[in-house]
Coordinates of C-alpha atoms in Angstrom, one line a residue:
M186 CA 65.0 65.0 106.3
A187 CA 62.6 66.5 108.9
D188 CA 62.1 69.6 106.8
V189 CA 61.1 67.5 103.8
L190 CA 58.5 65.7 105.9
I191 CA 57.1 69.0 107.2
V192 CA 56.9 70.4 103.7
L193 CA 55.1 67.3 102.5
A194 CA 52.7 67.4 105.4
L195 CA 52.0 71.0 104.8
A196 CA 51.3 70.3 101.1
L197 CA 48.9 67.6 102.1
V198 CA 47.1 69.9 104.5
A199 CA 46.9 72.6 101.8
A200 CA 45.6 70.2 99.2
S201 CA 43.0 68.6 101.5
S202 CA 41.8 72.0 102.8
T203 CA 41.4 73.3 99.2
A204 CA 39.4 70.1 98.4
A205 CA 37.2 70.7 101.4
V206 CA 36.4 74.2 100.3
L207 CA 35.7 73.2 96.7
A208 CA 33.4 70.3 97.6
R209 CA 29.7 71.2 97.1
D210 CA 28.0 68.1 98.4
P211 CA 27.8 68.1 102.3
V212 CA 28.5 64.4 102.4
R213 CA 31.7 64.8 100.3
Q214 CA 32.6 67.8 102.4
S215 CA 32.5 65.7 105.6
T216 CA 34.6 63.0 103.9
V217 CA 37.2 65.5 102.8
L218 CA 37.0 67.1 106.3
A219 CA 38.0 63.8 107.7
L220 CA 40.9 63.6 105.3
L221 CA 41.9 67.1 106.4
G222 CA 41.8 66.0 110.0
L223 CA 44.1 63.1 109.2
S224 CA 46.5 65.3 107.3
L225 CA 46.6 67.7 110.2
A226 CA 47.2 64.9 112.7
L227 CA 50.1 63.8 110.5
L228 CA 51.5 67.3 110.5
F229 CA 51.3 67.5 114.2
A230 CA 53.0 64.1 114.6
V231 CA 55.8 65.3 112.2
L232 CA 56.1 68.4 114.3
Q233 CA 56.6 66.2 117.4
A234 CA 53.3 67.0 119.1
P235 CA 51.8 63.6 119.6
D236 CA 49.2 64.7 122.1
V237 CA 47.9 67.3 119.8
A238 CA 48.0 64.8 116.9
L239 CA 45.9 62.3 118.9
S240 CA 43.4 65.0 119.8
Q241 CA 43.2 66.1 116.2
L242 CA 42.8 62.5 115.1
A243 CA 39.8 61.9 117.5
V244 CA 38.0 65.2 117.1
G245 CA 39.0 66.5 113.6
S246 CA 38.9 63.3 111.7
A247 CA 36.2 61.3 113.5
L248 CA 33.8 63.3 115.7
T249 CA 33.4 66.4 113.6
P250 CA 32.7 64.6 110.3
L251 CA 30.4 62.2 112.1
M252 CA 28.4 65.1 113.6
L253 CA 28.2 66.7 110.2
L254 CA 26.9 63.6 108.5
L255 CA 24.3 63.1 111.2
S256 CA 23.1 66.7 110.8
V257 CA 22.9 66.4 107.1
R258 CA 20.9 63.1 107.5
K259 CA 18.5 64.8 109.9
V260 CA 18.0 67.8 107.7
R261 CA 17.4 65.7 104.6
R262 CA 15.0 63.5 106.5
R263 CA 13.0 66.5 107.7
G264 CA 13.0 67.9 104.2
R265 CA 11.4 64.7 102.9
E266 CA 8.8 64.4 105.6
G267 CA 7.7 68.0 105.7
G268 CA 8.4 69.0 102.1
S269 CA 4.7 69.3 101.2
H270 CA 4.0 71.7 104.1
R271 CA 7.0 73.9 103.5
N272 CA 5.1 76.4 101.4
T273 CA 2.3 77.0 103.9
G274 CA 4.5 77.1 107.0
N275 CA 2.1 74.7 108.8
R276 CA 3.1 71.4 110.3
P277 CA 1.1 68.3 109.5
G278 CA -2.2 68.3 111.6
S279 CA -1.9 72.0 112.6
T280 CA -4.1 74.8 111.7
D281 CA -3.3 78.4 110.8
R282 CA -4.7 81.5 112.6
E283 CA -8.0 81.3 110.8
G284 CA -8.6 77.6 111.7
R285 CA -7.7 76.2 108.3
R286 CA -5.7 73.1 107.8

């Protein structure tokens, strides 16, 4: 019975990791990454490593996707605010070497 659970957990890990690789949108990637963390926590629990499973649950399925989502949000916000100044390389209100805005 334990072997069947291990095989099922490994199949879930393989499926979720493949989905994480194939996802193109960073927001979807973070969601799938959270599912991968959950499946890995399940695998560790099945393999009778509850401390590793709890660590994986906290870090792999909660903190890492949250940090990824916050990073994507910050990058998108900067892209919207500074999108018109991207071509010149100047920040709003700054001047270039020759004193032009």
